[in-house]
């Protein structure tokens, strides 16, 4: 009897597979292929999971398109990068906007190669789980999404009990204005925003909660928007968890890349040029935001931010760590690591409240900003650029541009700290003072002079790898042998 039941079950399974719909390409409008449909919404209504809807060049008013299966919608420019605006191309243009155009009611929906000429609030609207939504190679236009900023043109608004993981937004040109492009209210992990041009209003409100897996890379954010001028565009207001933000160009934005929570993430290799208020701000617990912690901020260039200021209200900063709000601790500065960044022409001195780093976080904790270029080698001038507790030693002798550089160290920090942030080939120049011993694991030149001492138990220096040149240092080790350890060998130096 059991064997009979098993055989019947297998036959039913095979029969089910035999009658499963084969993925089909459906064509819009009539006469463009077979099967063909007069409207996009008619093709969507007829589609089965996994189908492709191929939309020919032309203009389409869409209403009531319920995307309740995994579908791929392909415009006439599918696969063609949209960032140059495709001025001579024949486009599949969706002319309608607002609630009721597309309802996103399934995972695995892709738009590729369309122009949206009138994107308004909730044009693409998700109120259920909607993982792996993709928009690529699209041109997104609109003069007024939602001036009240209550909705997003692409909206996930079901709260954190719903999820929309795996968002992919790439190679799009966005000029949509007066509102938010993305409203990300679902729980959203592993999103990727890559290789887009944003030349409109706000990019994203959300996601929120404890997020993971986000990547924001290779985008151009240009806030100099026609009809508004410079500093109109806004980036992200979001909790982004262990996000990777890298290789973006951010220019003339209102708050740079935005106000973001980062936990265990990195902000590296970006160009921030002439942004109002800041290159970015890290949330520290205000308004229920996740407290930023363990953030690596490295190899970014931050040029002059904002217009000439008259006081606190219009002062601009390189980076701001926001206050703790209702959180009992807020950002712990020692977990925010800024290394090998270039701060230049920040407008410091135009009024008394412009800073390269403004640390409004936990006042008892010091930000780790070792090994950066501040536009000067004068430590007094560097200190004047900083607000709140910030450790800026050692500091670079010039912009970090890939070539060997010089780091200046004093006894406010350790020799080991300078070695750790140095690049191979760098030179570390020690100010007069007494330093603890250190381990060198890269090719470096370490230079002292009169009044420079390294003291402590032997060895004073351990060279584990690299070619190391040391000069002008007096060693006062507690034991006489060895003073310098080189691999398994040692070198005595008596003074």
Coordinates of C-alpha atoms in Angstrom, one line a residue:
X1 CA 0.0 0.0 0.0
X2 CA 2.9 2.4 0.9
X3 CA 4.5 1.6 -2.5
X4 CA 1.3 2.3 -4.3
X5 CA 0.9 5.6 -2.6
X6 CA 4.5 6.6 -3.4
X7 CA 4.0 5.8 -7.1
X8 CA 0.8 7.7 -7.3
X9 CA 2.4 10.7 -5.7
X10 CA 5.3 10.6 -8.1
X11 CA 2.9 10.4 -11.1
X12 CA 1.0 13.4 -9.8
X13 CA 4.2 15.4 -9.4
X14 CA 5.3 14.5 -12.9
X15 CA 1.9 15.5 -14.3
X16 CA 2.1 18.8 -12.5
X17 CA 5.5 19.5 -14.0
X18 CA 4.3 18.5 -17.5
X19 CA 1.4 21.1 -17.3
X20 CA 3.5 24.0 -15.7
X21 CA 3.5 27.0 -18.1
X22 CA 6.6 27.4 -20.2
X23 CA 8.0 30.9 -19.9
X24 CA 6.6 33.0 -22.8
X25 CA 7.6 36.3 -24.3
X26 CA 4.5 38.5 -24.8
X27 CA 4.6 41.5 -27.1
X28 CA 3.1 45.0 -26.8
X29 CA 1.5 46.6 -28.9
X30 CA -0.6 44.6 -31.3
X31 CA 1.3 43.5 -34.3
X32 CA 4.7 43.5 -32.7
X33 CA 5.0 39.8 -32.1
X34 CA 3.0 36.8 -31.0
X35 CA 1.2 36.6 -28.6
X36 CA 0.5 40.3 -28.8
X37 CA -1.5 42.8 -26.6
X38 CA -2.7 46.3 -27.0
X39 CA -1.5 47.5 -23.7
X40 CA 1.1 46.8 -21.1
X41 CA -1.5 46.1 -18.4
X42 CA -3.2 43.6 -20.7
X43 CA 0.1 41.7 -21.2
X44 CA 0.7 41.7 -17.5
X45 CA -2.7 40.3 -16.8
X46 CA -2.2 37.5 -19.2
X47 CA 1.3 36.6 -18.0
X48 CA 2.5 33.6 -16.1
X49 CA 5.4 33.5 -13.6
X50 CA 8.7 33.8 -15.4
X51 CA 7.3 35.5 -18.6
X52 CA 8.9 38.3 -20.4
X53 CA 6.9 41.3 -21.7
X54 CA 8.6 43.0 -24.7
X55 CA 7.4 46.5 -25.2
X56 CA 8.2 48.2 -28.5
X57 CA 9.2 51.8 -28.9
X58 CA 6.3 54.2 -28.3
X59 CA 4.3 56.0 -25.6
X60 CA 2.1 54.0 -23.2
X61 CA -0.4 55.1 -20.6
X62 CA -0.5 52.4 -18.0
X63 CA -3.1 51.8 -15.3
X64 CA -4.0 48.9 -13.1
X65 CA -1.0 46.7 -14.0
X66 CA -0.8 44.2 -11.2
X67 CA 2.6 42.6 -11.1
X68 CA 1.7 39.5 -9.1
X69 CA 4.2 37.2 -10.7
X70 CA 7.9 37.2 -11.3
X71 CA 8.1 39.0 -14.6
X72 CA 10.7 40.8 -16.8
X73 CA 9.4 43.9 -18.6
X74 CA 11.8 44.9 -21.4
X75 CA 11.6 48.2 -23.2
X76 CA 13.1 49.0 -26.6
X77 CA 16.4 50.0 -25.0
X78 CA 16.8 46.9 -22.8
X79 CA 20.5 46.3 -22.1
X80 CA 21.4 49.8 -23.2
X81 CA 22.9 52.1 -20.5
X82 CA 20.5 54.9 -19.7
X83 CA 23.0 57.3 -18.1
X84 CA 23.7 59.4 -21.2
X85 CA 20.0 60.0 -21.8
X86 CA 20.1 58.1 -25.1
X87 CA 19.3 61.3 -27.1
X88 CA 18.8 59.6 -30.5
X89 CA 17.2 56.4 -29.3
X90 CA 13.7 55.2 -29.9
X91 CA 12.2 54.7 -26.4
X92 CA 9.4 52.7 -24.8
X93 CA 8.0 55.6 -22.7
X94 CA 5.5 55.1 -19.8
X95 CA 3.7 58.4 -19.6
X96 CA 1.4 57.8 -16.6
X97 CA 2.4 58.3 -13.0
X98 CA 0.9 58.0 -9.5
X99 CA -0.9 55.4 -7.4
X100 CA -2.5 52.6 -9.5
X101 CA -0.1 52.5 -12.4
X102 CA 2.0 49.4 -11.3
X103 CA 1.2 47.4 -8.2
X104 CA 4.3 45.4 -7.2
X105 CA 2.8 42.3 -5.6
X106 CA 5.5 39.6 -6.2
X107 CA 9.2 39.0 -6.0
X108 CA 11.4 38.8 -9.1
X109 CA 10.1 41.8 -11.1
X110 CA 12.5 43.6 -13.5
X111 CA 12.1 46.7 -15.6
X112 CA 14.9 47.1 -18.2
X113 CA 15.2 49.8 -20.9
X114 CA 12.2 52.1 -20.3
X115 CA 11.7 55.8 -20.0
X116 CA 9.3 56.9 -17.3
X117 CA 8.4 60.4 -18.3
X118 CA 6.0 61.3 -15.5
X119 CA 7.0 59.3 -12.4
X120 CA 4.9 60.4 -9.4
X121 CA 4.3 59.1 -5.9
X122 CA 3.6 55.4 -5.7
X123 CA 3.9 54.8 -9.5
X124 CA 5.4 51.5 -8.6
X125 CA 3.8 50.5 -5.3
X126 CA 4.5 47.5 -3.1
X127 CA 2.4 46.5 -0.1
X128 CA 3.5 42.9 0.2
X129 CA 6.8 41.0 0.2
X130 CA 8.7 42.0 -3.0
X131 CA 12.2 40.6 -3.0
X132 CA 14.7 41.0 -6.0
X133 CA 13.0 44.0 -7.6
X134 CA 15.3 45.3 -10.4
X135 CA 15.3 48.5 -12.4
X136 CA 18.2 48.9 -14.9
X137 CA 18.9 51.0 -18.0
X138 CA 16.0 53.2 -17.4
X139 CA 15.5 57.0 -17.7
X140 CA 13.4 58.3 -14.8
X141 CA 11.9 61.8 -15.3
X142 CA 9.3 63.9 -13.5
X143 CA 8.9 67.5 -12.5
X144 CA 7.0 66.8 -9.3
X145 CA 7.0 63.3 -7.6
X146 CA 5.3 64.4 -4.3
X147 CA 6.2 67.9 -3.1
X148 CA 5.0 66.9 0.4
X149 CA 7.6 64.1 0.6
X150 CA 5.0 61.7 1.9
X151 CA 5.5 59.0 -0.7
X152 CA 8.2 57.7 -3.1
X153 CA 7.9 57.2 -6.8
X154 CA 8.9 53.6 -6.1
X155 CA 7.4 52.7 -2.8
X156 CA 7.8 49.8 -0.4
X157 CA 5.5 50.8 2.4
X158 CA 4.4 47.7 4.3
X159 CA 6.6 48.3 7.4
X160 CA 9.3 46.1 8.8
X161 CA 7.1 43.1 9.0
X162 CA 7.4 42.8 5.2
X163 CA 10.6 42.4 3.2
X164 CA 12.0 43.5 -0.1
X165 CA 15.5 42.1 -0.1
X166 CA 17.9 42.1 -3.0
X167 CA 16.9 45.4 -4.6
X168 CA 19.0 46.2 -7.7
X169 CA 19.0 49.7 -9.2
X170 CA 21.7 50.2 -11.8
X171 CA 22.7 52.2 -14.9
X172 CA 19.7 54.5 -14.7
X173 CA 19.5 58.3 -15.3
X174 CA 17.3 59.9 -12.6
X175 CA 16.1 63.5 -13.0
X176 CA 12.9 63.1 -11.1
X177 CA 12.3 66.2 -9.0
X178 CA 10.3 67.6 -6.0
X179 CA 10.0 64.4 -4.0
X180 CA 11.6 61.1 -3.1
X181 CA 12.6 58.5 -5.7
X182 CA 12.6 55.6 -3.3
X183 CA 10.5 55.2 -0.2
X184 CA 11.9 52.0 1.4
X185 CA 9.7 51.2 4.4
X186 CA 10.0 47.4 4.1
X187 CA 12.8 45.5 5.8
X188 CA 15.3 45.6 3.0
X189 CA 18.7 43.8 3.1
X190 CA 21.3 43.2 0.3
X191 CA 20.3 46.1 -1.8
X192 CA 22.6 47.4 -4.6
X193 CA 22.5 50.9 -6.0
X194 CA 25.3 51.0 -8.7
X195 CA 26.4 53.0 -11.6
X196 CA 23.6 55.5 -11.8
X197 CA 23.4 59.2 -12.3
X198 CA 21.1 61.0 -9.8
X199 CA 20.4 64.6 -10.9
X200 CA 17.1 65.3 -9.2
X201 CA 15.7 65.5 -5.7
X202 CA 15.9 63.0 -2.9
X203 CA 17.2 59.5 -3.7
X204 CA 15.9 57.5 -0.8
X205 CA 14.0 57.7 2.5
X206 CA 14.9 54.4 4.1
X207 CA 15.5 51.6 4.6
X208 CA 15.3 51.5 8.4
X209 CA 15.9 49.0 11.2
X210 CA 19.0 46.8 11.4
X211 CA 20.1 46.3 7.8
X212 CA 22.8 44.3 6.2
X213 CA 24.4 43.7 2.8
X214 CA 24.0 47.0 1.1
X215 CA 26.3 48.3 -1.7
X216 CA 26.3 51.9 -3.1
X217 CA 29.0 52.2 -5.7
X218 CA 30.1 54.0 -8.8
X219 CA 27.2 56.5 -8.8
X220 CA 27.2 60.2 -9.7
X221 CA 25.1 62.4 -7.4
X222 CA 24.7 65.9 -8.8
X223 CA 22.6 68.3 -6.7
X224 CA 22.9 71.2 -9.1
X225 CA 19.3 70.7 -10.5
X226 CA 17.8 72.9 -13.2
X227 CA 15.2 75.2 -11.8
X228 CA 16.7 75.1 -8.3
X229 CA 20.5 75.5 -8.6
X230 CA 23.2 74.0 -6.5
X231 CA 22.6 72.1 -3.2
X232 CA 19.1 71.0 -4.1
X233 CA 19.6 67.2 -4.5
X234 CA 19.6 65.0 -1.4
X235 CA 21.0 61.5 -1.0
X236 CA 19.9 59.0 1.6
X237 CA 18.2 59.2 4.9
X238 CA 18.6 55.6 6.0
X239 CA 19.9 52.9 8.3
X240 CA 22.3 51.0 6.0
X241 CA 24.1 48.6 8.4
X242 CA 27.3 47.2 7.1
X243 CA 27.0 49.1 3.8
X244 CA 29.9 49.4 1.4
X245 CA 29.8 53.0 -0.1
X246 CA 32.6 53.3 -2.6
X247 CA 33.8 55.1 -5.7
X248 CA 30.9 57.6 -5.9
X249 CA 31.2 61.2 -7.1
X250 CA 29.0 63.5 -4.9
X251 CA 28.8 67.1 -5.9
X252 CA 26.7 70.1 -4.9
X253 CA 24.3 68.0 -2.9
X254 CA 22.4 69.4 0.1
X255 CA 23.9 66.9 2.6
X256 CA 26.4 65.1 0.4
X257 CA 25.4 61.4 0.3
X258 CA 23.0 62.0 3.1
X259 CA 22.3 61.2 6.8
X260 CA 23.0 57.5 7.3
X261 CA 23.5 54.9 10.0
X262 CA 26.5 52.7 9.3
X263 CA 27.4 49.7 11.5
X264 CA 30.4 47.6 10.5
X265 CA 30.5 49.2 7.1
X266 CA 32.9 51.3 5.0
X267 CA 32.9 54.6 3.1
X268 CA 36.0 54.5 0.7
X269 CA 37.3 56.0 -2.5
X270 CA 34.6 58.6 -2.9
X271 CA 34.9 62.2 -4.2
X272 CA 32.9 64.7 -2.2
X273 CA 33.1 68.1 -3.9
X274 CA 31.3 71.3 -2.9
X275 CA 28.4 69.9 -0.9
X276 CA 26.3 72.0 1.4
X277 CA 26.3 71.1 5.2
X278 CA 28.5 68.0 4.9
X279 CA 29.9 65.3 2.7
X280 CA 27.8 63.0 4.9
X281 CA 26.4 62.7 8.5
X282 CA 26.4 59.6 10.6
X283 CA 23.3 59.0 12.7
X284 CA 23.9 58.5 16.4
X285 CA 20.6 57.6 17.9
X286 CA 18.4 60.7 17.2
X287 CA 14.8 60.0 16.1
X288 CA 15.2 56.3 16.8
X289 CA 18.0 55.8 14.3
X290 CA 20.5 53.0 14.6
X291 CA 23.8 54.2 16.3
X292 CA 26.7 54.2 13.8
X293 CA 29.7 52.1 15.0
X294 CA 32.8 50.4 13.5
X295 CA 32.9 52.5 10.4
X296 CA 36.0 52.6 8.1
X297 CA 36.2 56.0 6.3
X298 CA 39.3 55.8 4.0
X299 CA 40.8 57.3 0.8
X300 CA 38.0 59.8 0.2
X301 CA 38.6 63.3 -1.0
X302 CA 36.4 66.0 0.6
X303 CA 36.7 69.4 -1.0
X304 CA 35.1 72.7 0.0
X305 CA 31.6 72.1 1.2
X306 CA 28.9 74.8 0.8
X307 CA 28.7 78.5 0.3
X308 CA 30.5 81.1 2.4
X309 CA 28.9 80.9 5.8
X310 CA 27.7 83.6 8.1
X311 CA 27.2 81.5 11.3
X312 CA 25.9 78.2 12.7
X313 CA 22.8 78.0 10.5
X314 CA 24.7 77.8 7.2
X315 CA 28.0 76.4 8.3
X316 CA 29.2 73.4 6.4
X317 CA 31.4 70.5 7.5
X318 CA 33.4 67.7 6.0
X319 CA 31.9 64.9 8.2
X320 CA 29.5 65.2 11.1
X321 CA 28.8 62.7 13.8
X322 CA 25.3 63.4 15.0
X323 CA 24.2 63.6 18.6
X324 CA 23.0 60.7 20.6
X325 CA 19.4 61.8 21.0
X326 CA 17.6 59.4 23.3
X327 CA 20.3 56.7 23.0
X328 CA 22.2 56.4 26.3
X329 CA 25.6 56.2 24.7
X330 CA 25.5 57.4 21.1
X331 CA 28.4 57.1 18.7
X332 CA 31.6 55.9 20.4
X333 CA 34.2 58.0 18.5
X334 CA 37.0 55.4 18.9
X335 CA 34.9 53.1 16.5
X336 CA 34.9 55.7 13.7
X337 CA 38.2 55.3 11.8
X338 CA 39.2 58.0 9.2
X339 CA 42.5 57.2 7.5
X340 CA 44.2 58.4 4.3
X341 CA 41.5 60.9 3.4
X342 CA 42.1 64.2 1.8
X343 CA 40.4 67.2 3.3
X344 CA 41.0 70.4 1.2
X345 CA 39.6 73.9 0.8
X346 CA 36.9 73.3 3.4
X347 CA 36.3 77.0 4.0
X348 CA 37.6 76.9 7.6
X349 CA 37.8 80.4 8.9
X350 CA 35.0 81.9 6.8
X351 CA 33.0 81.8 10.0
X352 CA 33.7 80.2 13.4
X353 CA 31.7 77.1 12.8
X354 CA 33.0 75.3 9.8
X355 CA 34.9 72.1 10.6
X356 CA 36.5 69.3 8.7
X357 CA 35.1 66.9 11.3
X358 CA 32.3 67.9 13.7
X359 CA 32.0 65.4 16.5
X360 CA 28.6 66.0 18.1
X361 CA 28.5 62.4 19.4
X362 CA 29.4 61.1 22.8
X363 CA 31.6 63.9 24.2
X364 CA 33.7 61.5 26.2
X365 CA 34.9 59.6 23.2
X366 CA 37.6 60.6 20.6
X367 CA 37.3 60.0 16.9
X368 CA 40.2 58.1 15.3
X369 CA 41.4 60.3 12.4
X370 CA 45.0 59.2 12.1
X371 CA 46.9 59.5 8.8
X372 CA 44.8 62.1 6.9
X373 CA 45.7 65.1 4.8
X374 CA 44.2 68.4 6.1
X375 CA 45.6 70.8 3.5
X376 CA 48.4 71.8 5.9
X377 CA 51.1 70.2 8.0
X378 CA 50.7 72.7 10.8
X379 CA 49.1 70.9 13.8
X380 CA 47.8 74.1 15.2
X381 CA 45.9 74.8 12.0
X382 CA 44.7 71.2 11.8
X383 CA 43.3 71.4 15.4
X384 CA 41.3 74.5 14.5
X385 CA 39.5 72.5 11.8
X386 CA 38.1 70.0 14.3
X387 CA 35.1 70.3 16.6
X388 CA 34.8 67.9 19.5
X389 CA 37.3 65.2 20.5
X390 CA 39.3 64.1 17.4
X391 CA 42.7 62.5 17.4
X392 CA 44.4 63.6 14.2
X393 CA 47.9 62.3 14.8
X394 CA 49.8 61.3 12.8
X395 CA 48.9 63.5 9.9
X396 CA 50.0 63.4 6.2
X397 CA 52.4 65.7 4.6
X398 CA 50.5 65.9 1.3
X399 CA 47.4 64.5 -0.5
X400 CA 47.2 60.8 -0.5
X401 CA 47.2 60.0 -4.2
X402 CA 48.8 56.5 -4.4
X403 CA 52.5 57.7 -4.2
X404 CA 54.6 57.4 -1.1
X405 CA 53.8 60.0 1.5
X406 CA 55.1 61.5 4.7
X407 CA 53.4 61.1 8.1
X408 CA 54.2 63.5 11.0
X409 CA 53.9 61.9 14.4
X410 CA 54.1 63.4 17.9
X411 CA 53.7 61.9 21.3
X412 CA 50.0 62.5 21.3
X413 CA 49.9 59.1 19.6
X414 CA 52.1 56.1 19.4
X415 CA 54.7 55.1 16.8
X416 CA 52.7 51.9 16.3
X417 CA 49.6 54.0 15.3
X418 CA 51.7 55.7 12.6
X419 CA 53.0 52.4 11.3
X420 CA 49.6 50.9 11.1
X421 CA 48.1 53.7 9.0
X422 CA 51.1 54.2 6.8
X423 CA 51.3 52.8 3.2
X424 CA 54.4 50.8 2.1
X425 CA 57.1 53.3 1.0
X426 CA 55.9 56.0 3.3
X427 CA 58.2 58.0 5.6
X428 CA 57.3 58.6 9.3
X429 CA 58.9 61.7 10.8
X430 CA 58.9 61.7 14.6
X431 CA 58.7 65.0 16.6
X432 CA 60.9 65.2 19.7
X433 CA 59.6 63.0 22.5
X434 CA 59.6 59.5 23.9
X435 CA 57.8 56.7 22.1
X436 CA 57.0 53.1 22.9
X437 CA 58.4 50.2 20.9
X438 CA 56.7 49.0 17.8
X439 CA 56.4 46.3 15.2
X440 CA 57.1 47.2 11.5
X441 CA 55.5 44.9 8.9
X442 CA 56.0 46.9 5.7
X443 CA 58.7 48.9 3.8
X444 CA 59.1 52.3 5.7
X445 CA 61.5 55.0 6.5
X446 CA 61.4 56.1 10.2
X447 CA 63.2 59.4 10.9
X448 CA 63.9 61.0 14.2
X449 CA 66.3 63.7 15.3
X450 CA 67.5 65.4 18.5
X451 CA 65.3 64.5 21.4
X452 CA 63.6 61.5 19.8
X453 CA 63.7 58.4 22.0
X454 CA 62.2 54.9 21.9
X455 CA 62.1 53.2 25.2
X456 CA 60.7 50.1 26.8
X457 CA 61.5 46.4 26.9
X458 CA 63.6 44.9 24.2
X459 CA 63.3 44.8 21.3
X460 CA 62.6 48.5 20.8
X461 CA 61.7 47.7 17.1
X462 CA 60.7 44.5 15.6
X463 CA 60.9 44.2 11.8
X464 CA 58.7 41.4 10.6
X465 CA 58.7 42.2 6.9
X466 CA 59.7 44.9 4.4
X467 CA 62.8 47.0 4.0
X468 CA 63.0 49.4 6.9
X469 CA 65.3 52.4 7.2
X470 CA 65.6 54.0 10.7
X471 CA 67.7 57.1 11.5
X472 CA 68.1 59.7 14.2
X473 CA 66.6 57.8 17.1
X474 CA 68.0 57.1 20.5
X475 CA 67.0 53.8 22.0
X476 CA 66.6 53.5 25.8
X477 CA 65.5 49.9 26.2
X478 CA 65.1 48.3 29.6
X479 CA 67.4 45.4 28.6
X480 CA 70.5 45.7 26.6
X481 CA 70.0 42.9 24.1
X482 CA 68.5 43.0 21.4
X483 CA 67.5 46.5 20.6
X484 CA 66.2 45.8 17.1
X485 CA 64.8 42.4 16.1
X486 CA 64.9 41.5 12.4
X487 CA 63.0 38.3 11.8
X488 CA 65.0 35.8 13.8
X489 CA 68.2 37.9 13.7
X490 CA 68.9 40.9 15.9
X491 CA 70.9 44.1 15.7
X492 CA 72.5 45.7 18.8
X493 CA 72.7 49.4 19.0
X494 CA 74.3 51.1 22.0
X495 CA 74.0 54.7 22.8

